[in-house]
Amino acid sequence: MQLGGLHHITAITGNASLNVAFYTDILGMRLVKKTVNQDDVSAYHLFYGDETGKPGFDLTFFDWPSAGPNREGAGTVATIALGVNSREALDWWVQRFDSFKVSHEGIQVRNERTVLPFQDPEGQCLELVDAQGQLQSTYWKQSPIPAEMAIQGFYAVTLIERDLEPTASFLTETLGFRQGESYQSEEGNTVSVFETGPGGAGAQVHLDVRPGTRGGRPGIGGVHHVAFRTPDDEEQEQWFQTVSKHTRNISSIIDRFYFHSIYFREPGGVLFEIATDGPGFATDEDLEHLGEQLALPPFLEPHRQEIEENLRPIVPFKLASVR
C-alpha cells in the first residue's frame, strides 16, 4: 500500500470571519464546506480548496478563539507549502501581498526550489512554491485570482522534530514513505525530505530537525493535524491494522461523513490522520453551492437549531487593498 499524498491539513483560527475573508478574497481559495468540528460542535470547521474540493488541496480550520497563540517547537508544524505553476506566478503574488499588506519574506531559493514565504493575519506560516506544473486543480470560477496565477494545491508540509530517527523510521517503516534528499534551512538546521505515493509536489513531508528545541503547542496561527490520502475503506482498514502494530495511540475508524478517518501521533508528537478520498463534499450539497450554508452530517442534523444558536456568525467583509 502507498498513501496518495496529502489529503488535508487542519489549522486553528481565532477569527472565522477574518479567516474566510483572507483565504477566499486574498488567496482565492473556495470555501467548499462550512460545517462544525464533530468533536466540538461549538466550533466551525471551515474547508478551503479548488472548485470541486478535491483531496490534496483542502486547507481547513477549526475556529477556536480561546485556544491561545501557537507556540512553535518540537511536535508542531513549521510551514504549509502550497504550489503555483510558475516563477512568474510568484512574482505576481509578491505584488498582491504588497497590495494587501500581507506579511512575506520575498522570493527565495531553497534546495533548488523557488519559494515565497508569507503569513496569514493570525501568523500562520505558509509558503508558495513554484511547482513547475506538477500540480493541477479545477479553477474556482469565482476566484479573484487569474487562473494562471492560482494556487494548485499542497506542495509539502514541514514538521519540527528534536530527533530525526524516530519519526524517519515511522514514516518509512510504518507509513511506506521513501527518504530522499536533505537540505539546510535558513537557520542552519538539517531538513530531510520524505515522499509517498507518486512523490514530488503534494506528496512530501519535510522534517526540520532542531536538537534541544522546546516542545511546541498548537494554537491560533498553528496546525492541529496533517491528513494523508487513502483511496477507499478497504485500504483504510489495512492502514488501521498496520499502524496499530506500531502504536497503541490510534483511534478507531471514524465516519466523518465526507471521508473516513483514523488518527494517531507520530513519535515526535504531530497528530496524523489517514482519510479516504470519498465520499466527498458533494455528498450533501450541489457542487455549484458548496460552502454557502452550514452543512451538518446526519447524526448532528437533529441538533441543528441548538448548534446554530451557539455558533458565532461569520460576517462577510472584504480586506482592503492599499493600492
PDB file of C-alpha atoms in Angstrom:
ATOM      1  CA  MET A   1       0.000   0.000   0.000  1.00  0.00           C
ATOM      2  CA  GLN A   2       1.024   3.558  -0.645  1.00  0.00           C
ATOM      3  CA  LEU A   3      -0.532   6.694   0.757  1.00  0.00           C
ATOM      4  CA  GLY A   4      -1.575   9.011  -2.073  1.00  0.00           C
ATOM      5  CA  GLY A   5      -0.004  12.150  -0.597  1.00  0.00           C
ATOM      6  CA  LEU A   6      -1.501  14.927   1.492  1.00  0.00           C
ATOM      7  CA  HIS A   7      -5.298  14.817   1.888  1.00  0.00           C
ATOM      8  CA  HIS A   8      -5.914  17.919   4.015  1.00  0.00           C
ATOM      9  CA  ILE A   9      -4.188  19.975   6.674  1.00  0.00           C
ATOM     10  CA  THR A  10      -6.217  21.353   9.571  1.00  0.00           C
ATOM     11  CA  ALA A  11      -5.084  24.546  11.295  1.00  0.00           C
ATOM     12  CA  ILE A  12      -6.531  26.769  14.026  1.00  0.00           C
ATOM     13  CA  THR A  13      -8.088  30.217  13.699  1.00  0.00           C
ATOM     14  CA  GLY A  14      -9.416  32.536  16.378  1.00  0.00           C
ATOM     15  CA  ASN A  15     -11.443  34.684  13.982  1.00  0.00           C
ATOM     16  CA  ALA A  16     -13.623  32.819  11.491  1.00  0.00           C
ATOM     17  CA  SER A  17     -14.778  35.957   9.651  1.00  0.00           C
ATOM     18  CA  LEU A  18     -11.219  37.166   9.073  1.00  0.00           C
ATOM     19  CA  ASN A  19     -10.178  33.655   8.109  1.00  0.00           C
ATOM     20  CA  VAL A  20     -12.858  33.405   5.412  1.00  0.00           C
ATOM     21  CA  ALA A  21     -12.010  36.855   4.074  1.00  0.00           C
ATOM     22  CA  PHE A  22      -8.280  36.107   3.798  1.00  0.00           C
ATOM     23  CA  TYR A  23      -8.407  32.631   2.293  1.00  0.00           C
ATOM     24  CA  THR A  24     -11.181  33.376  -0.209  1.00  0.00           C
ATOM     25  CA  ASP A  25     -10.608  37.035  -1.144  1.00  0.00           C
ATOM     26  CA  ILE A  26      -6.816  37.240  -0.844  1.00  0.00           C
ATOM     27  CA  LEU A  27      -5.668  33.692  -1.667  1.00  0.00           C
ATOM     28  CA  GLY A  28      -8.564  32.883  -3.985  1.00  0.00           C
ATOM     29  CA  MET A  29      -9.445  29.524  -2.442  1.00  0.00           C
ATOM     30  CA  ARG A  30     -13.043  28.376  -2.449  1.00  0.00           C
ATOM     31  CA  LEU A  31     -14.877  27.795   0.832  1.00  0.00           C
ATOM     32  CA  VAL A  32     -16.063  24.310  -0.120  1.00  0.00           C
ATOM     33  CA  LYS A  33     -17.555  23.254   3.202  1.00  0.00           C
ATOM     34  CA  LYS A  34     -18.802  25.219   6.199  1.00  0.00           C
ATOM     35  CA  THR A  35     -19.525  22.724   8.925  1.00  0.00           C
ATOM     36  CA  VAL A  36     -18.631  22.148  12.589  1.00  0.00           C
ATOM     37  CA  ASN A  37     -15.927  20.291  14.432  1.00  0.00           C
ATOM     38  CA  GLN A  38     -17.693  16.999  15.043  1.00  0.00           C
ATOM     39  CA  ASP A  39     -15.957  16.613  18.420  1.00  0.00           C
ATOM     40  CA  ASP A  40     -16.693  20.213  19.472  1.00  0.00           C
ATOM     41  CA  VAL A  41     -19.834  21.471  17.771  1.00  0.00           C
ATOM     42  CA  SER A  42     -19.387  24.965  19.234  1.00  0.00           C
ATOM     43  CA  ALA A  43     -16.601  25.471  16.663  1.00  0.00           C
ATOM     44  CA  TYR A  44     -16.785  25.886  12.916  1.00  0.00           C
ATOM     45  CA  HIS A  45     -14.763  23.577  10.692  1.00  0.00           C
ATOM     46  CA  LEU A  46     -14.006  25.509   7.503  1.00  0.00           C
ATOM     47  CA  PHE A  47     -12.615  23.796   4.397  1.00  0.00           C
ATOM     48  CA  TYR A  48     -10.917  25.703   1.554  1.00  0.00           C
ATOM     49  CA  GLY A  49      -9.985  24.140  -1.777  1.00  0.00           C
ATOM     50  CA  ASP A  50     -10.455  24.279  -5.515  1.00  0.00           C
ATOM     51  CA  GLU A  51     -13.757  24.355  -7.425  1.00  0.00           C
ATOM     52  CA  THR A  52     -14.547  20.735  -6.540  1.00  0.00           C
ATOM     53  CA  GLY A  53     -12.983  20.406  -3.078  1.00  0.00           C
ATOM     54  CA  LYS A  54     -10.763  17.532  -4.165  1.00  0.00           C
ATOM     55  CA  PRO A  55      -8.416  15.815  -1.678  1.00  0.00           C
ATOM     56  CA  GLY A  56      -4.882  17.178  -1.853  1.00  0.00           C
ATOM     57  CA  PHE A  57      -5.969  20.819  -1.788  1.00  0.00           C
ATOM     58  CA  ASP A  58      -8.132  21.183   1.308  1.00  0.00           C
ATOM     59  CA  LEU A  59      -6.704  23.574   3.876  1.00  0.00           C
ATOM     60  CA  THR A  60      -9.103  23.522   6.814  1.00  0.00           C
ATOM     61  CA  PHE A  61      -9.538  25.429  10.078  1.00  0.00           C
ATOM     62  CA  PHE A  62     -11.071  24.853  13.475  1.00  0.00           C
ATOM     63  CA  ASP A  63     -12.488  28.102  14.899  1.00  0.00           C
ATOM     64  CA  TRP A  64     -11.161  28.187  18.460  1.00  0.00           C
ATOM     65  CA  PRO A  65     -10.925  31.806  19.719  1.00  0.00           C
ATOM     66  CA  SER A  66      -9.876  30.622  23.198  1.00  0.00           C
ATOM     67  CA  ALA A  67      -7.055  28.367  22.007  1.00  0.00           C
ATOM     68  CA  GLY A  68      -4.312  30.894  22.713  1.00  0.00           C
ATOM     69  CA  PRO A  69      -1.435  31.644  20.344  1.00  0.00           C
ATOM     70  CA  ASN A  70       0.520  28.911  18.609  1.00  0.00           C
ATOM     71  CA  ARG A  71       3.806  28.025  20.293  1.00  0.00           C
ATOM     72  CA  GLU A  72       6.268  26.778  17.705  1.00  0.00           C
ATOM     73  CA  GLY A  73       8.508  23.920  18.799  1.00  0.00           C
ATOM     74  CA  ALA A  74       9.086  20.195  18.609  1.00  0.00           C
ATOM     75  CA  GLY A  75       5.959  18.271  17.723  1.00  0.00           C
ATOM     76  CA  THR A  76       4.373  21.061  15.695  1.00  0.00           C
ATOM     77  CA  VAL A  77       4.112  22.040  12.040  1.00  0.00           C
ATOM     78  CA  ALA A  78       6.520  24.749  10.892  1.00  0.00           C
ATOM     79  CA  THR A  79       5.183  25.536   7.428  1.00  0.00           C
ATOM     80  CA  ILE A  80       2.425  24.627   4.980  1.00  0.00           C
ATOM     81  CA  ALA A  81       3.653  24.841   1.381  1.00  0.00           C
ATOM     82  CA  LEU A  82       1.163  25.495  -1.437  1.00  0.00           C
ATOM     83  CA  GLY A  83       2.025  25.128  -5.108  1.00  0.00           C
ATOM     84  CA  VAL A  84       1.653  27.541  -8.004  1.00  0.00           C
ATOM     85  CA  ASN A  85       2.640  26.785 -11.576  1.00  0.00           C
ATOM     86  CA  SER A  86       5.459  29.196 -12.417  1.00  0.00           C
ATOM     87  CA  ARG A  87       8.076  31.653 -11.192  1.00  0.00           C
ATOM     88  CA  GLU A  88       6.011  34.361 -12.890  1.00  0.00           C
ATOM     89  CA  ALA A  89       3.139  33.456 -10.573  1.00  0.00           C
ATOM     90  CA  LEU A  90       5.382  34.042  -7.539  1.00  0.00           C
ATOM     91  CA  ASP A  91       6.311  37.490  -8.870  1.00  0.00           C
ATOM     92  CA  TRP A  92       2.603  38.256  -9.257  1.00  0.00           C
ATOM     93  CA  TRP A  93       1.884  37.113  -5.698  1.00  0.00           C
ATOM     94  CA  VAL A  94       4.580  39.406  -4.292  1.00  0.00           C
ATOM     95  CA  GLN A  95       2.736  42.357  -5.814  1.00  0.00           C
ATOM     96  CA  ARG A  96      -0.592  41.099  -4.476  1.00  0.00           C
ATOM     97  CA  PHE A  97       0.775  40.583  -0.973  1.00  0.00           C
ATOM     98  CA  ASP A  98       2.285  44.071  -1.000  1.00  0.00           C
ATOM     99  CA  SER A  99      -1.029  45.489  -2.174  1.00  0.00           C
ATOM    100  CA  PHE A 100      -2.927  43.920   0.750  1.00  0.00           C
ATOM    101  CA  LYS A 101      -0.130  44.333   3.333  1.00  0.00           C
ATOM    102  CA  VAL A 102       0.325  40.564   3.695  1.00  0.00           C
ATOM    103  CA  SER A 103       3.493  39.806   5.641  1.00  0.00           C
ATOM    104  CA  HIS A 104       6.025  37.990   3.430  1.00  0.00           C
ATOM    105  CA  GLU A 105       9.779  37.405   3.143  1.00  0.00           C
ATOM    106  CA  GLY A 106      10.247  37.858  -0.590  1.00  0.00           C
ATOM    107  CA  ILE A 107      11.106  35.204  -3.153  1.00  0.00           C
ATOM    108  CA  GLN A 108      13.883  32.826  -2.083  1.00  0.00           C
ATOM    109  CA  VAL A 109      15.610  29.748  -3.462  1.00  0.00           C
ATOM    110  CA  ARG A 110      15.795  26.769  -1.105  1.00  0.00           C
ATOM    111  CA  ASN A 111      17.136  23.406  -2.161  1.00  0.00           C
ATOM    112  CA  GLU A 112      16.623  24.374  -5.824  1.00  0.00           C
ATOM    113  CA  ARG A 113      13.006  25.303  -5.055  1.00  0.00           C
ATOM    114  CA  THR A 114      11.744  28.830  -5.599  1.00  0.00           C
ATOM    115  CA  VAL A 115       9.545  29.816  -2.670  1.00  0.00           C
ATOM    116  CA  LEU A 116       7.663  32.804  -1.307  1.00  0.00           C
ATOM    117  CA  PRO A 117       7.198  32.543   2.495  1.00  0.00           C
ATOM    118  CA  PHE A 118       4.273  34.504   3.977  1.00  0.00           C
ATOM    119  CA  GLN A 119       1.919  34.606   6.933  1.00  0.00           C
ATOM    120  CA  ASP A 120      -1.822  34.932   7.233  1.00  0.00           C
ATOM    121  CA  PRO A 121      -3.255  37.648   9.550  1.00  0.00           C
ATOM    122  CA  GLU A 122      -3.003  35.330  12.576  1.00  0.00           C
ATOM    123  CA  GLY A 123       0.611  34.319  11.971  1.00  0.00           C
ATOM    124  CA  GLN A 124       0.029  31.005  10.196  1.00  0.00           C
ATOM    125  CA  CYS A 125       3.288  30.230   8.376  1.00  0.00           C
ATOM    126  CA  LEU A 126       2.765  29.337   4.725  1.00  0.00           C
ATOM    127  CA  GLU A 127       4.759  29.484   1.541  1.00  0.00           C
ATOM    128  CA  LEU A 128       4.031  29.442  -2.155  1.00  0.00           C
ATOM    129  CA  VAL A 129       6.291  27.174  -4.187  1.00  0.00           C
ATOM    130  CA  ASP A 130       6.899  27.084  -7.934  1.00  0.00           C
ATOM    131  CA  ALA A 131       5.676  23.518  -8.558  1.00  0.00           C
ATOM    132  CA  GLN A 132       6.703  23.761 -12.236  1.00  0.00           C
ATOM    133  CA  GLY A 133       3.432  22.337 -13.489  1.00  0.00           C
ATOM    134  CA  GLN A 134       3.397  19.268 -11.216  1.00  0.00           C
ATOM    135  CA  LEU A 135       0.070  20.249  -9.624  1.00  0.00           C
ATOM    136  CA  GLN A 136      -3.273  20.687 -11.349  1.00  0.00           C
ATOM    137  CA  SER A 137      -6.557  21.748  -9.801  1.00  0.00           C
ATOM    138  CA  THR A 138     -10.006  22.735 -11.031  1.00  0.00           C
ATOM    139  CA  TYR A 139     -10.103  26.519 -11.187  1.00  0.00           C
ATOM    140  CA  TRP A 140     -12.740  28.167  -9.000  1.00  0.00           C
ATOM    141  CA  LYS A 141     -14.731  30.269 -11.449  1.00  0.00           C
ATOM    142  CA  GLN A 142     -15.472  32.970  -8.849  1.00  0.00           C
ATOM    143  CA  SER A 143     -11.881  33.295  -7.693  1.00  0.00           C
ATOM    144  CA  PRO A 144     -10.399  36.806  -7.652  1.00  0.00           C
ATOM    145  CA  ILE A 145      -7.088  35.273  -8.797  1.00  0.00           C
ATOM    146  CA  PRO A 146      -6.324  34.805 -12.532  1.00  0.00           C
ATOM    147  CA  ALA A 147      -6.295  31.111 -13.455  1.00  0.00           C
ATOM    148  CA  GLU A 148      -2.620  31.092 -14.457  1.00  0.00           C
ATOM    149  CA  MET A 149      -1.626  32.522 -11.050  1.00  0.00           C
ATOM    150  CA  ALA A 150      -3.958  30.415  -8.888  1.00  0.00           C
ATOM    151  CA  ILE A 151      -2.884  28.103  -6.086  1.00  0.00           C
ATOM    152  CA  GLN A 152      -2.994  24.495  -7.290  1.00  0.00           C
ATOM    153  CA  GLY A 153      -2.892  22.513  -4.042  1.00  0.00           C
ATOM    154  CA  PHE A 154      -0.481  21.345  -1.367  1.00  0.00           C
ATOM    155  CA  TYR A 155       3.199  21.063  -2.194  1.00  0.00           C
ATOM    156  CA  ALA A 156       4.577  19.851   1.175  1.00  0.00           C
ATOM    157  CA  VAL A 157       4.346  20.177   4.933  1.00  0.00           C
ATOM    158  CA  THR A 158       7.297  20.750   7.289  1.00  0.00           C
ATOM    159  CA  LEU A 159       7.355  19.287  10.810  1.00  0.00           C
ATOM    160  CA  ILE A 160       9.659  20.345  13.643  1.00  0.00           C
ATOM    161  CA  GLU A 161      11.449  17.440  15.343  1.00  0.00           C
ATOM    162  CA  ARG A 162      14.107  17.196  18.053  1.00  0.00           C
ATOM    163  CA  ASP A 163      15.488  13.962  16.601  1.00  0.00           C
ATOM    164  CA  LEU A 164      15.315  12.624  13.057  1.00  0.00           C
ATOM    165  CA  GLU A 165      15.449   8.895  13.618  1.00  0.00           C
ATOM    166  CA  PRO A 166      12.170   8.061  15.437  1.00  0.00           C
ATOM    167  CA  THR A 167       9.929   9.934  13.001  1.00  0.00           C
ATOM    168  CA  ALA A 168      12.019   8.945   9.958  1.00  0.00           C
ATOM    169  CA  SER A 169      11.672   5.274  10.895  1.00  0.00           C
ATOM    170  CA  PHE A 170       7.937   5.635  11.482  1.00  0.00           C
ATOM    171  CA  LEU A 171       7.439   7.331   8.105  1.00  0.00           C
ATOM    172  CA  THR A 172       9.459   4.743   6.169  1.00  0.00           C
ATOM    173  CA  GLU A 173       8.787   1.509   8.049  1.00  0.00           C
ATOM    174  CA  THR A 174       5.140   2.042   9.052  1.00  0.00           C
ATOM    175  CA  LEU A 175       3.674   4.509   6.534  1.00  0.00           C
ATOM    176  CA  GLY A 176       5.741   3.490   3.494  1.00  0.00           C
ATOM    177  CA  PHE A 177       7.451   6.821   2.813  1.00  0.00           C
ATOM    178  CA  ARG A 178      10.759   6.994   0.955  1.00  0.00           C
ATOM    179  CA  GLN A 179      13.594   9.092   2.346  1.00  0.00           C
ATOM    180  CA  GLY A 180      15.085  11.487  -0.179  1.00  0.00           C
ATOM    181  CA  GLU A 181      17.424  14.440  -0.116  1.00  0.00           C
ATOM    182  CA  SER A 182      18.334  16.735   2.747  1.00  0.00           C
ATOM    183  CA  TYR A 183      18.998  20.471   2.742  1.00  0.00           C
ATOM    184  CA  GLN A 184      19.868  23.273   5.153  1.00  0.00           C
ATOM    185  CA  SER A 185      17.167  25.607   6.449  1.00  0.00           C
ATOM    186  CA  GLU A 186      17.629  29.358   6.755  1.00  0.00           C
ATOM    187  CA  GLU A 187      18.552  28.790  10.417  1.00  0.00           C
ATOM    188  CA  GLY A 188      21.145  26.145   9.538  1.00  0.00           C
ATOM    189  CA  ASN A 189      19.095  23.125  10.557  1.00  0.00           C
ATOM    190  CA  THR A 190      19.131  19.923   8.516  1.00  0.00           C
ATOM    191  CA  VAL A 191      15.790  19.326   6.800  1.00  0.00           C
ATOM    192  CA  SER A 192      15.148  15.805   5.466  1.00  0.00           C
ATOM    193  CA  VAL A 193      12.601  15.158   2.719  1.00  0.00           C
ATOM    194  CA  PHE A 194      10.292  12.134   2.673  1.00  0.00           C
ATOM    195  CA  GLU A 195       7.933  11.194  -0.168  1.00  0.00           C
ATOM    196  CA  THR A 196       4.986   8.852  -0.534  1.00  0.00           C
ATOM    197  CA  GLY A 197       2.848   7.607  -3.410  1.00  0.00           C
ATOM    198  CA  PRO A 198       3.792   9.380  -6.637  1.00  0.00           C
ATOM    199  CA  GLY A 199       6.312  11.579  -4.825  1.00  0.00           C
ATOM    200  CA  GLY A 200       7.037  15.178  -5.725  1.00  0.00           C
ATOM    201  CA  ALA A 201       4.572  18.005  -5.231  1.00  0.00           C
ATOM    202  CA  GLY A 202       1.687  17.136  -2.933  1.00  0.00           C
ATOM    203  CA  ALA A 203       3.310  14.006  -1.515  1.00  0.00           C
ATOM    204  CA  GLN A 204       6.153  15.338   0.636  1.00  0.00           C
ATOM    205  CA  VAL A 205       6.827  15.641   4.361  1.00  0.00           C
ATOM    206  CA  HIS A 206       9.900  17.637   5.406  1.00  0.00           C
ATOM    207  CA  LEU A 207      11.451  17.064   8.842  1.00  0.00           C
ATOM    208  CA  ASP A 208      13.184  20.143  10.232  1.00  0.00           C
ATOM    209  CA  VAL A 209      15.453  18.730  12.946  1.00  0.00           C
ATOM    210  CA  ARG A 210      16.180  21.137  15.800  1.00  0.00           C
ATOM    211  CA  PRO A 211      18.038  19.299  18.583  1.00  0.00           C
ATOM    212  CA  GLY A 212      17.223  20.579  22.039  1.00  0.00           C
ATOM    213  CA  THR A 213      14.331  22.765  20.935  1.00  0.00           C
ATOM    214  CA  ARG A 214      11.470  23.173  23.389  1.00  0.00           C
ATOM    215  CA  GLY A 215       8.184  21.398  22.878  1.00  0.00           C
ATOM    216  CA  GLY A 216       5.538  23.266  20.941  1.00  0.00           C
ATOM    217  CA  ARG A 217       1.789  23.599  21.376  1.00  0.00           C
ATOM    218  CA  PRO A 218      -0.701  24.093  18.556  1.00  0.00           C
ATOM    219  CA  GLY A 219      -2.808  27.234  18.895  1.00  0.00           C
ATOM    220  CA  ILE A 220      -4.141  30.116  16.842  1.00  0.00           C
ATOM    221  CA  GLY A 221      -1.834  30.515  13.868  1.00  0.00           C
ATOM    222  CA  GLY A 222      -0.705  26.892  14.064  1.00  0.00           C
ATOM    223  CA  VAL A 223      -1.645  23.458  12.722  1.00  0.00           C
ATOM    224  CA  HIS A 224      -3.788  20.913  14.544  1.00  0.00           C
ATOM    225  CA  HIS A 225      -3.150  17.869  12.338  1.00  0.00           C
ATOM    226  CA  VAL A 226      -1.920  16.598   8.973  1.00  0.00           C
ATOM    227  CA  ALA A 227      -4.007  14.121   6.938  1.00  0.00           C
ATOM    228  CA  PHE A 228      -2.851  11.725   4.219  1.00  0.00           C
ATOM    229  CA  ARG A 229      -4.850  10.125   1.417  1.00  0.00           C
ATOM    230  CA  THR A 230      -6.042   6.569   1.039  1.00  0.00           C
ATOM    231  CA  PRO A 231      -8.471   5.693  -1.770  1.00  0.00           C
ATOM    232  CA  ASP A 232     -11.161   3.650  -0.046  1.00  0.00           C
ATOM    233  CA  ASP A 233     -12.454   1.897   3.060  1.00  0.00           C
ATOM    234  CA  GLU A 234     -10.707  -1.385   2.221  1.00  0.00           C
ATOM    235  CA  GLU A 235      -7.273   0.214   2.290  1.00  0.00           C
ATOM    236  CA  GLN A 236      -8.264   2.291   5.311  1.00  0.00           C
ATOM    237  CA  GLU A 237      -8.889  -0.916   7.247  1.00  0.00           C
ATOM    238  CA  GLN A 238      -5.478  -2.207   6.165  1.00  0.00           C
ATOM    239  CA  TRP A 239      -3.837   1.011   7.309  1.00  0.00           C
ATOM    240  CA  PHE A 240      -5.594   0.699  10.659  1.00  0.00           C
ATOM    241  CA  GLN A 241      -4.185  -2.790  11.111  1.00  0.00           C
ATOM    242  CA  THR A 242      -0.708  -1.715  10.003  1.00  0.00           C
ATOM    243  CA  VAL A 243      -0.452   1.370  12.203  1.00  0.00           C
ATOM    244  CA  SER A 244      -1.962  -0.483  15.189  1.00  0.00           C
ATOM    245  CA  LYS A 245       1.032  -2.832  15.163  1.00  0.00           C
ATOM    246  CA  HIS A 246       3.388   0.089  15.727  1.00  0.00           C
ATOM    247  CA  THR A 247       1.489   2.328  18.149  1.00  0.00           C
ATOM    248  CA  ARG A 248      -1.250   1.993  20.732  1.00  0.00           C
ATOM    249  CA  ASN A 249      -2.102   5.643  20.253  1.00  0.00           C
ATOM    250  CA  ILE A 250      -4.591   5.200  17.412  1.00  0.00           C
ATOM    251  CA  SER A 251      -8.280   5.935  17.103  1.00  0.00           C
ATOM    252  CA  SER A 252     -10.880   3.624  15.687  1.00  0.00           C
ATOM    253  CA  ILE A 253     -12.013   4.262  12.114  1.00  0.00           C
ATOM    254  CA  ILE A 254     -14.313   7.294  12.397  1.00  0.00           C
ATOM    255  CA  ASP A 255     -17.043   8.163   9.887  1.00  0.00           C
ATOM    256  CA  ARG A 256     -16.666  11.906   9.254  1.00  0.00           C
ATOM    257  CA  PHE A 257     -19.421  11.693   6.602  1.00  0.00           C
ATOM    258  CA  TYR A 258     -17.275  13.425   3.944  1.00  0.00           C
ATOM    259  CA  PHE A 259     -14.453  10.919   4.479  1.00  0.00           C
ATOM    260  CA  HIS A 260     -13.491   8.163   6.924  1.00  0.00           C
ATOM    261  CA  SER A 261     -10.528   8.707   9.232  1.00  0.00           C
ATOM    262  CA  ILE A 262      -8.056   7.237  11.668  1.00  0.00           C
ATOM    263  CA  TYR A 263      -5.884   9.401  13.950  1.00  0.00           C
ATOM    264  CA  PHE A 264      -2.526   8.733  15.612  1.00  0.00           C
ATOM    265  CA  ARG A 265       0.603  10.626  16.650  1.00  0.00           C
ATOM    266  CA  GLU A 266       3.975  10.189  15.026  1.00  0.00           C
ATOM    267  CA  PRO A 267       6.857   9.684  17.506  1.00  0.00           C
ATOM    268  CA  GLY A 268       7.709  13.393  17.557  1.00  0.00           C
ATOM    269  CA  GLY A 269       4.179  14.326  18.617  1.00  0.00           C
ATOM    270  CA  VAL A 270       2.467  15.695  15.476  1.00  0.00           C
ATOM    271  CA  LEU A 271      -1.094  14.402  15.084  1.00  0.00           C
ATOM    272  CA  PHE A 272      -1.545  12.444  11.834  1.00  0.00           C
ATOM    273  CA  GLU A 273      -4.730  11.323  10.110  1.00  0.00           C
ATOM    274  CA  ILE A 274      -5.326   8.922   7.241  1.00  0.00           C
ATOM    275  CA  ALA A 275      -8.519   9.858   5.383  1.00  0.00           C
ATOM    276  CA  THR A 276     -10.366   8.252   2.499  1.00  0.00           C
ATOM    277  CA  ASP A 277     -10.782  10.174  -0.749  1.00  0.00           C
ATOM    278  CA  GLY A 278     -14.545   9.817  -0.597  1.00  0.00           C
ATOM    279  CA  PRO A 279     -17.475  10.177  -0.259  1.00  0.00           C
ATOM    280  CA  GLY A 280     -16.552  13.859  -0.782  1.00  0.00           C
ATOM    281  CA  PHE A 281     -18.073  17.277  -0.211  1.00  0.00           C
ATOM    282  CA  ALA A 282     -20.798  16.998  -2.852  1.00  0.00           C
ATOM    283  CA  THR A 283     -22.478  14.311  -0.743  1.00  0.00           C
ATOM    284  CA  ASP A 284     -24.883  16.791   0.833  1.00  0.00           C
ATOM    285  CA  GLU A 285     -24.586  19.920  -1.336  1.00  0.00           C
ATOM    286  CA  ASP A 286     -24.700  20.664  -5.047  1.00  0.00           C
ATOM    287  CA  LEU A 287     -21.274  21.376  -6.490  1.00  0.00           C
ATOM    288  CA  GLU A 288     -22.418  24.862  -7.501  1.00  0.00           C
ATOM    289  CA  HIS A 289     -23.389  25.748  -3.923  1.00  0.00           C
ATOM    290  CA  LEU A 290     -20.618  24.201  -1.830  1.00  0.00           C
ATOM    291  CA  GLY A 291     -19.907  26.096   1.360  1.00  0.00           C
ATOM    292  CA  GLU A 292     -22.800  28.533   1.129  1.00  0.00           C
ATOM    293  CA  GLN A 293     -24.780  27.146   4.074  1.00  0.00           C
ATOM    294  CA  LEU A 294     -23.928  25.413   7.325  1.00  0.00           C
ATOM    295  CA  ALA A 295     -23.675  21.711   6.467  1.00  0.00           C
ATOM    296  CA  LEU A 296     -24.143  19.097   9.188  1.00  0.00           C
ATOM    297  CA  PRO A 297     -23.644  15.333   8.990  1.00  0.00           C
ATOM    298  CA  PRO A 298     -26.830  13.311   9.518  1.00  0.00           C
ATOM    299  CA  PHE A 299     -26.097  12.468  13.168  1.00  0.00           C
ATOM    300  CA  LEU A 300     -25.901  16.189  14.009  1.00  0.00           C
ATOM    301  CA  GLU A 301     -28.842  17.351  11.885  1.00  0.00           C
ATOM    302  CA  PRO A 302     -31.431  16.822  14.660  1.00  0.00           C
ATOM    303  CA  HIS A 303     -29.441  19.304  16.783  1.00  0.00           C
ATOM    304  CA  ARG A 304     -29.162  21.981  14.086  1.00  0.00           C
ATOM    305  CA  GLN A 305     -31.078  24.712  15.917  1.00  0.00           C
ATOM    306  CA  GLU A 306     -29.025  24.369  19.094  1.00  0.00           C
ATOM    307  CA  ILE A 307     -25.758  24.215  17.133  1.00  0.00           C
ATOM    308  CA  GLU A 308     -26.566  27.282  15.060  1.00  0.00           C
ATOM    309  CA  GLU A 309     -27.556  29.270  18.156  1.00  0.00           C
ATOM    310  CA  ASN A 310     -24.165  28.563  19.734  1.00  0.00           C
ATOM    311  CA  LEU A 311     -22.034  29.464  16.705  1.00  0.00           C
ATOM    312  CA  ARG A 312     -20.700  32.977  16.238  1.00  0.00           C
ATOM    313  CA  PRO A 313     -21.978  34.337  12.906  1.00  0.00           C
ATOM    314  CA  ILE A 314     -19.415  34.629  10.131  1.00  0.00           C
ATOM    315  CA  VAL A 315     -19.614  38.239   8.959  1.00  0.00           C
ATOM    316  CA  PRO A 316     -18.699  38.726   5.282  1.00  0.00           C
ATOM    317  CA  PHE A 317     -16.273  41.556   4.603  1.00  0.00           C
ATOM    318  CA  LYS A 318     -13.514  42.483   2.172  1.00  0.00           C
ATOM    319  CA  LEU A 319      -9.905  43.115   3.098  1.00  0.00           C
ATOM    320  CA  ALA A 320      -8.874  46.462   1.635  1.00  0.00           C
ATOM    321  CA  SER A 321      -6.009  46.947  -0.780  1.00  0.00           C
ATOM    322  CA  VAL A 322      -3.586  49.800  -0.054  1.00  0.00           C
ATOM    323  CA  ARG A 323      -3.158  50.454  -3.777  1.00  0.00           C
TER     324      ARG A 323
END
